[in-house]
Coordinates of C-alpha atoms in Angstrom, one line a residue:
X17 CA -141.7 -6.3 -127.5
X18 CA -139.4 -5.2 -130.7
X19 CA -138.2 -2.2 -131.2
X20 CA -137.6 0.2 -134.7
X21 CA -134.3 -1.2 -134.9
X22 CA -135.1 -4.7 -134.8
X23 CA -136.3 -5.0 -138.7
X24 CA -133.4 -3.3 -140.3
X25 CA -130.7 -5.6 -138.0
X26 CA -133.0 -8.4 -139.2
X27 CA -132.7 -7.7 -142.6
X28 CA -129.2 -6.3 -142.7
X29 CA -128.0 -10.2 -141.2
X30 CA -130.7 -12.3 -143.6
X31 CA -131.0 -10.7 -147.0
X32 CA -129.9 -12.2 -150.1
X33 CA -126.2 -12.0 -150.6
X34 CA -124.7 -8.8 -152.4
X35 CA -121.5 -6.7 -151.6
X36 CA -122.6 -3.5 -149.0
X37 CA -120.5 -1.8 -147.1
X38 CA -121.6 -2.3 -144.1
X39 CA -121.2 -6.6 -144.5
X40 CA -118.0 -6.7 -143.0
X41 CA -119.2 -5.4 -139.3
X42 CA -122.5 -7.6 -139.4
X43 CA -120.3 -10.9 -140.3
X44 CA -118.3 -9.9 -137.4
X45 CA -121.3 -9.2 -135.1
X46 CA -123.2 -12.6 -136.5
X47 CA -119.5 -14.4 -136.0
X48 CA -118.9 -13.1 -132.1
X49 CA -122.4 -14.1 -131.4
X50 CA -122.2 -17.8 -133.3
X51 CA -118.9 -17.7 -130.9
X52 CA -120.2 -16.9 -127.8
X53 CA -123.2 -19.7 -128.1
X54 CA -121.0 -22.5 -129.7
X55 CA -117.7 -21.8 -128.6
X56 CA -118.5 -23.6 -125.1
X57 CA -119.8 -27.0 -126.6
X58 CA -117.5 -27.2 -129.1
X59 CA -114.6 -27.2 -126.5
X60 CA -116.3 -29.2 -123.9
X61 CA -117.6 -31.9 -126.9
X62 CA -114.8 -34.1 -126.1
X63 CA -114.8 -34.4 -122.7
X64 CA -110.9 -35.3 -120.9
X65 CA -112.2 -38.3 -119.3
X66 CA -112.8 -40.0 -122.7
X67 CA -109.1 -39.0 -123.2
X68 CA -108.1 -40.7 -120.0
X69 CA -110.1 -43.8 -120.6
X70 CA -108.5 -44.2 -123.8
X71 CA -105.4 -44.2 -122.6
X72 CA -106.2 -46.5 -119.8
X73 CA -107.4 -49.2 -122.2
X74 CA -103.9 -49.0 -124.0
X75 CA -102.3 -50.0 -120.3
X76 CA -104.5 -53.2 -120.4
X77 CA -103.7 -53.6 -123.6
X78 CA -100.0 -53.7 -122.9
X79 CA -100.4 -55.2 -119.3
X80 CA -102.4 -58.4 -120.7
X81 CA -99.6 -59.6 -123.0
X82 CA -98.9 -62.2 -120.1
X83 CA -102.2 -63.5 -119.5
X84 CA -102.0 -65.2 -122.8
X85 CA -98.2 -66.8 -122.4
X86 CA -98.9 -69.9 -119.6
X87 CA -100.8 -71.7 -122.1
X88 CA -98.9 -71.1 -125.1
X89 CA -95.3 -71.5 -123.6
X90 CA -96.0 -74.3 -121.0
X91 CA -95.5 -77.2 -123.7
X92 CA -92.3 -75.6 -124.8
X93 CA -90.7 -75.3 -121.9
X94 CA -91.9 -79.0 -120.5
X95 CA -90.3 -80.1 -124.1
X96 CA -86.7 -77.9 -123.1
X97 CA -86.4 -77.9 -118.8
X98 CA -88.9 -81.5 -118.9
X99 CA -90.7 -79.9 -116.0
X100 CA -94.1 -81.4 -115.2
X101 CA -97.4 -79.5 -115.7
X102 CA -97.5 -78.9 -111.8
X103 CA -94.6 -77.3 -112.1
X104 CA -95.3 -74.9 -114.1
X105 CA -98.9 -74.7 -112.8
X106 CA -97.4 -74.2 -109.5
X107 CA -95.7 -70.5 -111.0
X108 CA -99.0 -69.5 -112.9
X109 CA -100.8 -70.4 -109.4
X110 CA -98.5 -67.6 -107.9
X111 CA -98.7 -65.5 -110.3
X112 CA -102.4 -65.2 -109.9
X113 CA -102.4 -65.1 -106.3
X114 CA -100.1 -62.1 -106.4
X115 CA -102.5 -60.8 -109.1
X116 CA -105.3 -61.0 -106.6
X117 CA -104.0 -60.1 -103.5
X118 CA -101.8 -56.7 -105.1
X119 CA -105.4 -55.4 -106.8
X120 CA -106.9 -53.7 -103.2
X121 CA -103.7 -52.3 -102.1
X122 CA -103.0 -50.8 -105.6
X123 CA -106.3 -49.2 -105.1
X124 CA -105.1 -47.5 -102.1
X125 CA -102.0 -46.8 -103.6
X126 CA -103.4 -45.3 -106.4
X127 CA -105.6 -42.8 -104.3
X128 CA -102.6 -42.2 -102.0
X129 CA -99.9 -42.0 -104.9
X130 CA -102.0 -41.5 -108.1
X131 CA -103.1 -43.5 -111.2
X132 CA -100.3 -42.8 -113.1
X133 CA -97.7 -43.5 -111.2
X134 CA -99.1 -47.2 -110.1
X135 CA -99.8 -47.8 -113.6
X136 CA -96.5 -46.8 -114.5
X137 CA -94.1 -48.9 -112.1
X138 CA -96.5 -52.0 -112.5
X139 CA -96.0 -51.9 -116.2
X140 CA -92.3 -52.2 -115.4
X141 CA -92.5 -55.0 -113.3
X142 CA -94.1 -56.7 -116.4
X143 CA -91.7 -55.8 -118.5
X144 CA -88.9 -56.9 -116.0
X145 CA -90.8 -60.4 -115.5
X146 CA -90.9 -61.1 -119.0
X147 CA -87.5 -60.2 -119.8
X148 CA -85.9 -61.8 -117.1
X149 CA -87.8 -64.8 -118.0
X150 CA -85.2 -65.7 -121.1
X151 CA -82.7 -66.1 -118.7
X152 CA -84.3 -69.0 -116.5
X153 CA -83.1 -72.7 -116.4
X154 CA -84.0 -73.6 -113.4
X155 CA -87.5 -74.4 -112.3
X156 CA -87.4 -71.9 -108.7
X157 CA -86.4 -69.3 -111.0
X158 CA -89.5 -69.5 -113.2
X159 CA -91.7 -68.8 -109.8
X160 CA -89.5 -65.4 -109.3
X161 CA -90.0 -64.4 -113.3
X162 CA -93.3 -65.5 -113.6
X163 CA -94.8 -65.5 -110.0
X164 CA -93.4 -62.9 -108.2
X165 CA -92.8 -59.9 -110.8
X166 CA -95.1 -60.6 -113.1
X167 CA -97.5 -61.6 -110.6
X168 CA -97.1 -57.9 -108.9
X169 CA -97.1 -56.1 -111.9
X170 CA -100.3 -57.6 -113.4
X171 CA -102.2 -56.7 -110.0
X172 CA -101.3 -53.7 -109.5
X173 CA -102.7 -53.6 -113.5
X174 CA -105.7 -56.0 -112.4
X175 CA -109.6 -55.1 -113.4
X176 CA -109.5 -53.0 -110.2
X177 CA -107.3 -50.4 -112.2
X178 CA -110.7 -49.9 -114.5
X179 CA -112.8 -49.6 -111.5
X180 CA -110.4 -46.8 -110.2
X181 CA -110.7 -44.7 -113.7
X182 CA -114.4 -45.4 -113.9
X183 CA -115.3 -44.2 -110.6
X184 CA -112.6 -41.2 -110.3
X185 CA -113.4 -39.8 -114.0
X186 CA -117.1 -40.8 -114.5
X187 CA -120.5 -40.5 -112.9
X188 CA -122.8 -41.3 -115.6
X189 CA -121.9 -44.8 -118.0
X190 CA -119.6 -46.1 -115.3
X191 CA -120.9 -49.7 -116.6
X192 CA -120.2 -48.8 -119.8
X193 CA -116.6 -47.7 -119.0
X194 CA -115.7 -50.9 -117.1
X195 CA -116.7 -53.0 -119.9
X196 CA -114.8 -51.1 -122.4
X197 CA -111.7 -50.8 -120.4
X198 CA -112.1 -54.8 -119.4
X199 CA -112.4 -55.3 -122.8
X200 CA -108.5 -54.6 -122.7
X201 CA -107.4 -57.1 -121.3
X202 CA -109.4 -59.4 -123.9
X203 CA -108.0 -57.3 -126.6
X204 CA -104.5 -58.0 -125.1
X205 CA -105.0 -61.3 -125.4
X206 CA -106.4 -61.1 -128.6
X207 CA -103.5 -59.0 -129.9
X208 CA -100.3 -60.6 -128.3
X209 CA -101.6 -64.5 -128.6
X210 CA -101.4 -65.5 -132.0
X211 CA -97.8 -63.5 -132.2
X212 CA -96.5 -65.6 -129.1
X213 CA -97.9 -69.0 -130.5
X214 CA -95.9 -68.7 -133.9
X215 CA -92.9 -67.5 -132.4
X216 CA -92.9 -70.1 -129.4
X217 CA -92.7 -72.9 -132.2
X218 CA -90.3 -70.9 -134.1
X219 CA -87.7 -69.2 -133.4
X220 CA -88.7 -70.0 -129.5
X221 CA -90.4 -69.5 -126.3
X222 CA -87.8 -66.6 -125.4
X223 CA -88.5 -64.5 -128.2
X224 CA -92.1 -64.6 -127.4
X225 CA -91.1 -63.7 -123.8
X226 CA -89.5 -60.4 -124.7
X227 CA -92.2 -59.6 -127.5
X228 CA -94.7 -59.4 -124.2
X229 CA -92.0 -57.2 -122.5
X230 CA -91.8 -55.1 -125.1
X231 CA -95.6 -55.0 -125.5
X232 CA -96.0 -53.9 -121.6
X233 CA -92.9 -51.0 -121.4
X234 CA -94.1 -50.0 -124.9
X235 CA -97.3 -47.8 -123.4
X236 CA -95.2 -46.8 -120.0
X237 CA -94.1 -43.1 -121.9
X238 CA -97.9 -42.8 -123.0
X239 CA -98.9 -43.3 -119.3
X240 CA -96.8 -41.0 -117.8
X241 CA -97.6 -38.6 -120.4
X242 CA -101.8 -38.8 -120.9
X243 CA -102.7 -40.8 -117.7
X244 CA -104.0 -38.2 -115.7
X245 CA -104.8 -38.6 -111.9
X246 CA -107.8 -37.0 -111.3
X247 CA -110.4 -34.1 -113.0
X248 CA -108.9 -31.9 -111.1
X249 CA -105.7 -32.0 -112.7
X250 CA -107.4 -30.8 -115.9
X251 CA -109.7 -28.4 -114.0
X252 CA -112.4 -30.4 -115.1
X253 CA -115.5 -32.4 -113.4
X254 CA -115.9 -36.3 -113.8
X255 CA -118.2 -37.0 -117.0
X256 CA -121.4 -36.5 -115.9
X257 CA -121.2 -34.7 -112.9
X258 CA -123.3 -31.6 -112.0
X259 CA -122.5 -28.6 -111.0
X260 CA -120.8 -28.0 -107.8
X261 CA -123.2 -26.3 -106.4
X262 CA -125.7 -29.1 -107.0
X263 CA -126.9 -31.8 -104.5
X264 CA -123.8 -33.6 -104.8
X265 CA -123.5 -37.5 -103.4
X266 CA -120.8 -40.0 -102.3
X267 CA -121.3 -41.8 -105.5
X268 CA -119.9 -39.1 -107.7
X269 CA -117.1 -38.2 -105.7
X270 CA -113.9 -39.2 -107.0
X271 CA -112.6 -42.4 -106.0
X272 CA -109.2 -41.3 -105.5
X273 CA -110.1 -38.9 -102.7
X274 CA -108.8 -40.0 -100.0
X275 CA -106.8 -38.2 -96.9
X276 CA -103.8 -36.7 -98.4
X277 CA -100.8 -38.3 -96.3
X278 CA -103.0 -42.0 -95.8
X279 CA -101.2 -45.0 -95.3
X280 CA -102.4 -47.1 -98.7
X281 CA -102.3 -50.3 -96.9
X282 CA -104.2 -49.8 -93.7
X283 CA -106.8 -48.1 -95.9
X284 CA -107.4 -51.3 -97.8
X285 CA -107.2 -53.6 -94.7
X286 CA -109.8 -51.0 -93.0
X287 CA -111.6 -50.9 -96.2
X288 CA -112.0 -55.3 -95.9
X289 CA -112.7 -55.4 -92.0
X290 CA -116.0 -53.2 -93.1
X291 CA -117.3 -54.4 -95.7
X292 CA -117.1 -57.7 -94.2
X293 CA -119.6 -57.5 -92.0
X294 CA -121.7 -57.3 -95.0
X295 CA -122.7 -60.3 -96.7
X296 CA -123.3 -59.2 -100.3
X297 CA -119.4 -58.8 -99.9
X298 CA -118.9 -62.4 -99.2
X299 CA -121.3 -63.6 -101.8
X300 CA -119.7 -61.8 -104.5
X301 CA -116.2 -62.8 -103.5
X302 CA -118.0 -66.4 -103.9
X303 CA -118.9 -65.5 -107.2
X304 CA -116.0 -64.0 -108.5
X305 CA -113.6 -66.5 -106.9
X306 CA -115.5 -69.6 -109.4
X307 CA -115.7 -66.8 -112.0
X308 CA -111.6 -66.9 -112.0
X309 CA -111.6 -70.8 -111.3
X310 CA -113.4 -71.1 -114.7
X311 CA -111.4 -68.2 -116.6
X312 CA -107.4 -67.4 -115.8
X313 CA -107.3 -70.7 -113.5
X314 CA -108.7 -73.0 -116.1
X315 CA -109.4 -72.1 -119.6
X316 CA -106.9 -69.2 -119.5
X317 CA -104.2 -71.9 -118.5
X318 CA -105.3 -75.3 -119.8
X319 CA -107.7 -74.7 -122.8
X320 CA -104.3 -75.4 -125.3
X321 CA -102.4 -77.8 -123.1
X322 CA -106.1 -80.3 -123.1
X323 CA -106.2 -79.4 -126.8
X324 CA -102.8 -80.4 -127.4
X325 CA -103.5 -83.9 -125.4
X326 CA -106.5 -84.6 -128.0
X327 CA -103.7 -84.4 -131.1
X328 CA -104.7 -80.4 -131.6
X329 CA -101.5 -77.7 -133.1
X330 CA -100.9 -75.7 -130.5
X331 CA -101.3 -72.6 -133.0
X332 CA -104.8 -74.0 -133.7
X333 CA -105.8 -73.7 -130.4
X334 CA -103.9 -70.4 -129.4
X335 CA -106.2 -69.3 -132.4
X336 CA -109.3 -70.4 -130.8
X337 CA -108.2 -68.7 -127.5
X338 CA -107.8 -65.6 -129.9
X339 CA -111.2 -65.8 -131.1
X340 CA -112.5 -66.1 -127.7
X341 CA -110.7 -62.7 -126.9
X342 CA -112.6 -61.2 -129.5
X343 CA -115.6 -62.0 -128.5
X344 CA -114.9 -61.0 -124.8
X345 CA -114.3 -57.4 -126.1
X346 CA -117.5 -57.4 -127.7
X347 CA -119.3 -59.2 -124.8
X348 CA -117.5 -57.4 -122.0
X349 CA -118.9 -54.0 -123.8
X350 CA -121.8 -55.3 -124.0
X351 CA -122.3 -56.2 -120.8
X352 CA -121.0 -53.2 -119.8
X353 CA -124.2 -51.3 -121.7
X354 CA -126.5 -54.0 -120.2
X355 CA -125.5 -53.2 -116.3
X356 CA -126.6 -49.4 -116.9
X357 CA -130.0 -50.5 -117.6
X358 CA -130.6 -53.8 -115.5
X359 CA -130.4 -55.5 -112.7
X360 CA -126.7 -56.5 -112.0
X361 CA -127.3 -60.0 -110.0
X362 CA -129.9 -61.0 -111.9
X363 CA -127.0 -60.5 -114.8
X364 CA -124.6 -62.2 -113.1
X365 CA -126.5 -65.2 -112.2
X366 CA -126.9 -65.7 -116.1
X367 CA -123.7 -65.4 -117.4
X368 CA -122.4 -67.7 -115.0
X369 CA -124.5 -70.4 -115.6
X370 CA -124.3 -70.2 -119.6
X371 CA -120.4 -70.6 -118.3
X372 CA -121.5 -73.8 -116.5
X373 CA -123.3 -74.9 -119.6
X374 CA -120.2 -74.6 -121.9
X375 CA -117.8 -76.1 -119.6
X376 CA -120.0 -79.3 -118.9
X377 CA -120.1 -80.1 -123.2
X378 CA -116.5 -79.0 -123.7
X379 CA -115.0 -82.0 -123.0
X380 CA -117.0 -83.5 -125.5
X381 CA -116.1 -80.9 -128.4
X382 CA -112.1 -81.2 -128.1
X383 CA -110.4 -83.5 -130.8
X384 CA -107.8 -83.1 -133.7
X385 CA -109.4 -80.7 -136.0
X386 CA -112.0 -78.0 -134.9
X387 CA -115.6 -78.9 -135.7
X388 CA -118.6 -76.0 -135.9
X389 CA -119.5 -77.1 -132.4
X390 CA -116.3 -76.1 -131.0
X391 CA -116.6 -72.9 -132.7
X392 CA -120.0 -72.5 -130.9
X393 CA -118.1 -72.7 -127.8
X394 CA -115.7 -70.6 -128.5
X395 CA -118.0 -67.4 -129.6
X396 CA -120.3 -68.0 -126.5
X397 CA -117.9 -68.7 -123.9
X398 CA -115.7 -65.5 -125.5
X399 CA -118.9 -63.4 -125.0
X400 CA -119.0 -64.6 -121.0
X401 CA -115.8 -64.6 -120.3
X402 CA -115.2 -61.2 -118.3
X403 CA -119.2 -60.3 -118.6
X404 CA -119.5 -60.6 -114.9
X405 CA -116.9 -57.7 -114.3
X406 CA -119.4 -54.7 -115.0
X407 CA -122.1 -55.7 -112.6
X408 CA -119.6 -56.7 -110.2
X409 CA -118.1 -53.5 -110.2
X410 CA -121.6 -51.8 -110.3
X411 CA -122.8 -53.8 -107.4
X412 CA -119.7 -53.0 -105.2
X413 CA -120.1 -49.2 -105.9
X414 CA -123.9 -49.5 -105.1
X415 CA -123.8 -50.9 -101.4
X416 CA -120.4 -49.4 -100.5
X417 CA -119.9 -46.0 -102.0
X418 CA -116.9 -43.8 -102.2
X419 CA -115.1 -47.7 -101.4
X420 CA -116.3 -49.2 -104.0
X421 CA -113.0 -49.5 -106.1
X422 CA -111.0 -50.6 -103.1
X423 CA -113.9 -53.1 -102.5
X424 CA -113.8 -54.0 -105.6
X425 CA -110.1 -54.4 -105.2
X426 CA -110.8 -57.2 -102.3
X427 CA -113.5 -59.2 -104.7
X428 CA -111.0 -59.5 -107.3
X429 CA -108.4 -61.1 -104.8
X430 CA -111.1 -63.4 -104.3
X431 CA -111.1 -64.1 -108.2
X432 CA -107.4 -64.4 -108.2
X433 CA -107.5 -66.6 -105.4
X434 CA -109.9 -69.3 -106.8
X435 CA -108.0 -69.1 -110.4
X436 CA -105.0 -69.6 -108.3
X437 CA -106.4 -72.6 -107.0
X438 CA -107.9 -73.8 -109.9
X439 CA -104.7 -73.8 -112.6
X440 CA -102.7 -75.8 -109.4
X441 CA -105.7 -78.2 -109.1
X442 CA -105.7 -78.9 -112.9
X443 CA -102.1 -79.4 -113.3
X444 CA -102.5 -82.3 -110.6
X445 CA -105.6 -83.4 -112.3
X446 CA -104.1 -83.5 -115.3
X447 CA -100.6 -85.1 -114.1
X448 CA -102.4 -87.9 -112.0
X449 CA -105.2 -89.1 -114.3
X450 CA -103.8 -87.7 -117.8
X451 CA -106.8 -86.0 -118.6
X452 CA -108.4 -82.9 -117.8
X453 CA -111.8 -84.5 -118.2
X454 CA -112.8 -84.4 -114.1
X455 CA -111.7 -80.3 -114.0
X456 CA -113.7 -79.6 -116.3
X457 CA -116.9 -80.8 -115.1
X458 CA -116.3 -79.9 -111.3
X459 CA -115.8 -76.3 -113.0
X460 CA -119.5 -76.4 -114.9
X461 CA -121.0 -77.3 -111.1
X462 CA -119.3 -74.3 -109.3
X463 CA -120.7 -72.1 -111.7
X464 CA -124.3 -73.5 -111.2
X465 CA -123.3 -72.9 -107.2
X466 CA -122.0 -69.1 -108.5
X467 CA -125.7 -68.7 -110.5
X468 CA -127.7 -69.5 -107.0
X469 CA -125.5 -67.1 -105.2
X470 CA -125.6 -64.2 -107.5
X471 CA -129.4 -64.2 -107.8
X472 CA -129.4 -64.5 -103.9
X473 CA -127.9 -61.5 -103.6
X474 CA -130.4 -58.8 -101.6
X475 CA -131.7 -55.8 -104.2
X476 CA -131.2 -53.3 -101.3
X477 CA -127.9 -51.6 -100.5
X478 CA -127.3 -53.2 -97.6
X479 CA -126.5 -51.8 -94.0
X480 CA -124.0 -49.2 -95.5
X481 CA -125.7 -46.1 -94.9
X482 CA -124.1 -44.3 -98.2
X483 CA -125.5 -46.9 -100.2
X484 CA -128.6 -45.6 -100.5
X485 CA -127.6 -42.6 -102.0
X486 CA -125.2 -44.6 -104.1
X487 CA -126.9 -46.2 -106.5
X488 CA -127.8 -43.1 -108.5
X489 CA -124.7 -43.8 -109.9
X490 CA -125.6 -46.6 -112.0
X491 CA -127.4 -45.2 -114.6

């Protein structure tokens, strides 16, 4: 019910502009109260874990230099050393078996340790590899460069790293968040490939090698400076999350919780003995092992060495692998968007059979010059190429929780492990017949065989009990 005084504070704040003496303390009154209402949302409108996230997608940026270098520097250094293309497929094969078998324990080591310091020492080790690598003239020495420091560094920077920040900094657009920060590696490809293709015709393959350390030690002072390791640290709650008071659930606790003190490895090897007693575990590993086999192991490696064999510039096609990077950012994000809102096998059973459906024609579509159905390939196989990260990730945190990023961590080994076995398989292919033409196809049938299993997988959450109350995490 108003009062006598309401009408003359009503009119004092709303009528028409003129100078009285008394405007002064009613701006101040009207000010404090605008204040008190807005002041809140205007600080809290950015919220730190966009901060974080952006930062984040710099690392991958920096950390991905390398994944575009095998293809582009293998010719050059077969024309200088005149090793064979098992050879050199034999160091990228290491390299991505370190990749995939580092990811789980630098989960664990990034709860134990923290996010930024991981982040920080694997960039390093990038930087190290690729420096290192100018000094190399014999072939055992390329597996140390390449392989082993590179191969460390890159895993401990592998997709599991944007897993960890999704799940420790967001509960709400966690989908979203992989696919942006996956998207990083794609840009880092896009960025760094076309740079490393002109300078490994001219001045050389070395230059390029130090243009991708400098790339990965460029964004260490930015890490140790804006990577934070948890909300906490910012006295802030994960985006999304409600108060603490509220029903809180193991989805949206931070994924970087674990026991202060925790040994980081036997957490990860606990972590695997678990979850494989559950079989959506196995068939994803399945999935995501022919999902590397057709990716890092094959096109990621091969694409320009096959183009090269069918009279193509080396440029040219380190141009089309460019294009494909674009592509993957915005088909990566998009995918991202698309696991929020839908079903996350029935996703990945698409995307990998599109994949299957390129690889069988792309033998067909290589030659000298690049025809519009190459360019065809390029767009839609650039728009699948890291697609099937965002569901995967989404489907881990589902069925097993507060694990889900150390989970995750083991199902990317398993894509590390079949692109491993895939760029060593290809090599001999290619060194035995002269051809790539049988890896190709054999990779379009396992991603038929990665379709069936991905839309196999059961809806429910399996026999983890947390998982029920997981999936409200996926928004």
């Amino acid at each position: 019910m108003s009062t006598p005084e309401d009408p003359g504070v009503f009119v004092q704040i709303s009528r028409p502009e003129g100078p009285l003496e008394g405007d002064t303390w009613t701006k101040t009154q009207e000010e404090s109260k605008r204040t008190s209402t807005e002041g809140p949302k205007k600080r809290r409108r950015l919220h730190p874990a966009w901060a974080v996230a952006a930062v984040a997608f710099l690392a991958l940026v920096g950390a991905a230099g390398f994944r575009a270098a095998p293809g582009v520097l293998m010719v050059p250094l077969q024309q200088e050393f005149g090793w064979s293309t098992t050879v050199l497929s034999s160091a990228v094969s290491i390299n991505l078996l370190l990749f995939g078998l580092t990811a789980p324990f630098a989960a664990a080591l990034m709860e134990r340790f923290g996010i930024r310091a991981v982040t920080a020492v694997a960039l390093g080790l990038i930087g190290a590899g690729s420096a290192l690598t100018v000094l190399v003239n014999q072939s055992w020495q390329i597996l140390l460069t390449w392989g082993l420091l590179i191969g460390l560094g890159t895993g401990s920077m592998a997709l599991v790293f944007a897993a960890t920040i999704a799940n420790t900094w967001f509960t709400k657009s966690r989908g979203l968040v992989i696919g942006i920060l996956t998207a990083g590696s794609a840009a880092g490809q896009l960025v760094f490939l076309p740079f490393i293709a002109v300078l490994a015709q001219d001045p050389g393959w070395r230059q390029a090698s130090l243009l991708i350390a400098a790339g990965a030690l460029a964004v260490v002072p930015l890490v140790l400076k804006f990577l934070k390791n948890s909300p906490a640290d910012v006295g802030a709650l994960p985006y999304g999350a409600g108060e603490p008071s509220g029903a809180a659930d193991e989805s949206s606790a931070p994924a970087g919780a674990a026991e202060p003190g925790r040994n980081a490895a036997v957490r990860a090897l606990q972590v695997l003995r678990s979850a494989s007693r559950n079989r959506t575990f196995w068939a994803l590993a399945a999935g995501f092992a022919i999902c590397g086999a057709t990716t890092n192991g094959l096109i990621g490696t091969h694409f320009i060495p096959s183009a090269h064999d069918h009279g193509m510039p080396e440029t040219t096609a380190a141009g089309l692998l460019a294009v494909v990077g674009i592509f993957d950012i915005l088909g990566t994000i998009a995918s991202g968007w698309l696991t929020d809102r839908f079903n996350p096998r029935i996703l990945l059973a698409v995307y990998y059979q599109f994949r299957g459906i390129g690889l069988l024609v792309l033998p067909l579509l290589l030659g000298s010059s690049v025809q519009p159905s190459m360019i065809v390939f390029v767009v839609i196989y650039g728009l699948d190429w890291v697609a099937t990260v965002p569901p995967t990730a989404a489907i881990c945190r589902q069925v097993f929780g507060a694990d889900g990023s150390v989970v995750f961590g083991w199902v990317f080994a398993a894509h590390q492990l079949g692109a491993a076995a895939a760029a060593l398989a290809a090599g001999a292919i290619r060194d035995a017949t002269g051809h790539y033409t049988y890896a190709w196809f054999g990779a379009a049938a396992m991603c038929t065989i990665a379709a069936v299993i991905s839309a196999t997988i059961r809806k429910d959450a399996g026999r983890r009990k947390s998982a029920a109350v997981a999936v409200v995490s996926v928004d």
